[in-house]
Amino acid sequence: HHYRLSPHIYFFFPLPPATMRIATLCCLIAGASAFAPAAISRSSTSLMARVPDEDRTPEMKEIYDIADRWAEIRLYSDEEAKEKLSGEELEAYERYNAKVKEDIKKAQELALMMAKSVEIPQVAKKSKTQRKKDAWAKKQAVAAANAAAEAANV
């Protein structure tokens, strides 16, 4: 016989809860790394190439100077910024730093919410004694309900 598998047959392999937790944790870590400060690197592509100094207009030179200065400033710690900066640069740094800290806090809160939704609390298994107590309580409740129904019918 010639057996042919249909292309519509799909195989699903259920993952155990521990594997799902590990996979979710890896996704959280990968997502959190998206908010980490990126390493400063200069690309060698022509799109990122800088215009040589002799070909720059005064406006371009000013823009490059501002960009270079900001590349230094944004990496300062709070203490360094207060020591080295003043005026508009300090205000810009504080706005930028506040926004970054706010974004990091939101990302952490989101990660905690996601972690809580992944960690499903396990209900402890009832003991044999507790099951017997529950069965007795149920039997008593049914008997009381039957007695009340019979008293109402009389």
Tab-separated table of C-alpha atoms in Angstrom:
chain	number	residue	atom	x	y	z
A	1	HIS	CA	0.000	0.000	0.000
A	2	HIS	CA	1.036	3.560	-0.631
A	3	TYR	CA	0.170	5.774	2.322
A	4	ARG	CA	-0.022	9.486	1.819
A	5	LEU	CA	-0.196	11.966	4.675
A	6	SER	CA	-2.647	14.763	4.267
A	7	PRO	CA	-1.104	18.232	4.494
A	8	HIS	CA	-3.983	19.169	6.816
A	9	ILE	CA	-2.735	16.967	9.656
A	10	TYR	CA	-1.171	19.024	12.424
A	11	PHE	CA	0.615	17.703	15.441
A	12	PHE	CA	0.310	19.618	18.675
A	13	PHE	CA	2.598	18.840	21.543
A	14	PRO	CA	1.252	20.152	24.863
A	15	LEU	CA	3.986	21.820	26.882
A	16	PRO	CA	4.216	21.154	30.598
A	17	PRO	CA	3.539	24.147	32.868
A	18	ALA	CA	7.201	24.468	33.901
A	19	THR	CA	8.283	24.747	30.259
A	20	MET	CA	5.636	27.399	29.645
A	21	ARG	CA	6.855	29.378	32.658
A	22	ILE	CA	10.435	29.225	31.411
A	23	ALA	CA	9.340	30.279	27.914
A	24	THR	CA	7.303	33.161	29.334
A	25	LEU	CA	10.200	34.240	31.557
A	26	CYS	CA	12.511	34.245	28.523
A	27	CYS	CA	10.009	36.406	26.645
A	28	LEU	CA	9.848	38.825	29.585
A	29	ILE	CA	13.631	39.075	29.707
A	30	ALA	CA	13.823	39.625	25.957
A	31	GLY	CA	11.113	42.279	26.192
A	32	ALA	CA	12.849	44.019	29.087
A	33	SER	CA	16.132	44.132	27.167
A	34	ALA	CA	14.359	46.252	24.554
A	35	PHE	CA	14.238	49.063	27.126
A	36	ALA	CA	17.912	48.839	28.048
A	37	PRO	CA	20.136	51.671	26.870
A	38	ALA	CA	21.578	50.827	23.491
A	39	ALA	CA	25.300	50.827	22.969
A	40	ILE	CA	26.491	53.837	21.030
A	41	SER	CA	28.032	52.720	17.810
A	42	ARG	CA	28.661	54.511	14.590
A	43	SER	CA	27.433	52.602	11.576
A	44	SER	CA	29.592	52.480	8.494
A	45	THR	CA	26.690	52.602	6.054
A	46	SER	CA	26.395	55.546	3.742
A	47	LEU	CA	23.089	56.511	5.325
A	48	MET	CA	24.750	57.067	8.673
A	49	ALA	CA	27.928	58.612	7.259
A	50	ARG	CA	28.778	62.079	8.481
A	51	VAL	CA	29.367	64.863	6.054
A	52	PRO	CA	33.071	65.791	6.084
A	53	ASP	CA	33.935	69.003	7.982
A	54	GLU	CA	34.918	70.897	4.846
A	55	ASP	CA	31.560	70.137	3.140
A	56	ARG	CA	29.373	71.223	6.078
A	57	THR	CA	27.290	74.340	6.067
A	58	PRO	CA	27.210	76.414	9.266
A	59	GLU	CA	23.723	75.028	10.047
A	60	MET	CA	24.941	71.441	9.605
A	61	LYS	CA	27.947	72.121	11.813
A	62	GLU	CA	25.667	73.469	14.533
A	63	ILE	CA	23.388	70.417	14.261
A	64	TYR	CA	26.364	68.032	14.470
A	65	ASP	CA	27.728	69.898	17.497
A	66	ILE	CA	24.357	69.677	19.266
A	67	ALA	CA	24.027	65.968	18.422
A	68	ASP	CA	27.551	65.216	19.688
A	69	ARG	CA	26.960	67.187	22.870
A	70	TRP	CA	23.662	65.394	23.519
A	71	ALA	CA	25.329	62.002	22.936
A	72	GLU	CA	27.593	62.872	25.895
A	73	ILE	CA	24.925	64.486	28.075
A	74	ARG	CA	22.321	61.727	27.925
A	75	LEU	CA	24.738	59.219	29.457
A	76	TYR	CA	25.444	61.344	32.563
A	77	SER	CA	24.259	60.218	35.973
A	78	ASP	CA	21.983	62.576	37.912
A	79	GLU	CA	24.920	63.799	40.018
A	80	GLU	CA	27.153	64.398	36.998
A	81	ALA	CA	24.387	66.294	35.231
A	82	LYS	CA	23.859	68.622	38.222
A	83	GLU	CA	27.600	69.292	38.431
A	84	LYS	CA	28.381	69.747	34.742
A	85	LEU	CA	25.185	71.135	33.217
A	86	SER	CA	23.209	74.312	33.616
A	87	GLY	CA	20.378	76.185	31.972
A	88	GLU	CA	18.716	74.676	28.939
A	89	GLU	CA	20.984	71.613	28.835
A	90	LEU	CA	20.131	70.722	32.439
A	91	GLU	CA	16.401	71.156	31.794
A	92	ALA	CA	16.583	69.005	28.658
A	93	TYR	CA	18.539	66.330	30.532
A	94	GLU	CA	16.030	66.321	33.411
A	95	ARG	CA	13.059	66.003	30.997
A	96	TYR	CA	14.782	63.177	29.132
A	97	ASN	CA	15.835	61.389	32.319
A	98	ALA	CA	12.356	61.691	33.884
A	99	LYS	CA	10.782	60.221	30.742
A	100	VAL	CA	13.257	57.331	30.673
A	101	LYS	CA	12.689	56.557	34.366
A	102	GLU	CA	8.911	56.696	33.868
A	103	ASP	CA	9.135	54.327	30.896
A	104	ILE	CA	11.309	51.902	32.866
A	105	LYS	CA	8.851	51.962	35.782
A	106	LYS	CA	5.922	51.247	33.421
A	107	ALA	CA	7.852	48.378	31.838
A	108	GLN	CA	8.602	46.892	35.269
A	109	GLU	CA	4.943	47.160	36.307
A	110	LEU	CA	3.894	45.488	33.066
A	111	ALA	CA	6.420	42.695	33.605
A	112	LEU	CA	5.098	42.146	37.148
A	113	MET	CA	1.510	41.983	35.887
A	114	MET	CA	2.532	39.482	33.216
A	115	ALA	CA	4.446	37.391	35.748
A	116	LYS	CA	1.416	37.335	38.081
A	117	SER	CA	-0.839	36.164	35.258
A	118	VAL	CA	1.596	33.368	34.411
A	119	GLU	CA	1.944	32.168	38.011
A	120	ILE	CA	-1.440	30.581	38.652
A	121	PRO	CA	-1.877	29.877	42.375
A	122	GLN	CA	-2.271	26.188	43.103
A	123	VAL	CA	-5.052	25.208	45.480
A	124	ALA	CA	-3.854	22.760	48.128
A	125	LYS	CA	-5.317	19.296	47.847
A	126	LYS	CA	-7.896	18.490	50.531
A	127	SER	CA	-7.064	15.873	53.115
A	128	LYS	CA	-9.184	12.774	53.564
A	129	THR	CA	-10.561	14.165	56.834
A	130	GLN	CA	-11.528	17.460	55.182
A	131	ARG	CA	-13.303	15.625	52.351
A	132	LYS	CA	-15.292	13.629	54.912
A	133	LYS	CA	-16.197	16.823	56.804
A	134	ASP	CA	-17.327	18.482	53.550
A	135	ALA	CA	-19.407	15.437	52.594
A	136	TRP	CA	-21.051	15.413	56.054
A	137	ALA	CA	-21.795	19.151	55.850
A	138	LYS	CA	-23.327	18.663	52.406
A	139	LYS	CA	-25.418	15.756	53.636
A	140	GLN	CA	-26.646	17.888	56.582
A	141	ALA	CA	-27.490	20.800	54.236
A	142	VAL	CA	-29.488	18.514	51.916
A	143	ALA	CA	-31.342	16.980	54.880
A	144	ALA	CA	-32.167	20.449	56.251
A	145	ALA	CA	-33.386	21.598	52.806
A	146	ASN	CA	-35.558	18.485	52.455
A	147	ALA	CA	-37.010	18.999	55.949
A	148	ALA	CA	-37.779	22.645	55.162
A	149	ALA	CA	-39.425	21.662	51.856
A	150	GLU	CA	-41.502	18.991	53.557
A	151	ALA	CA	-42.555	21.411	56.312
A	152	ALA	CA	-43.644	23.888	53.637
A	153	ASN	CA	-45.715	21.217	51.883
A	154	VAL	CA	-47.558	20.184	55.046
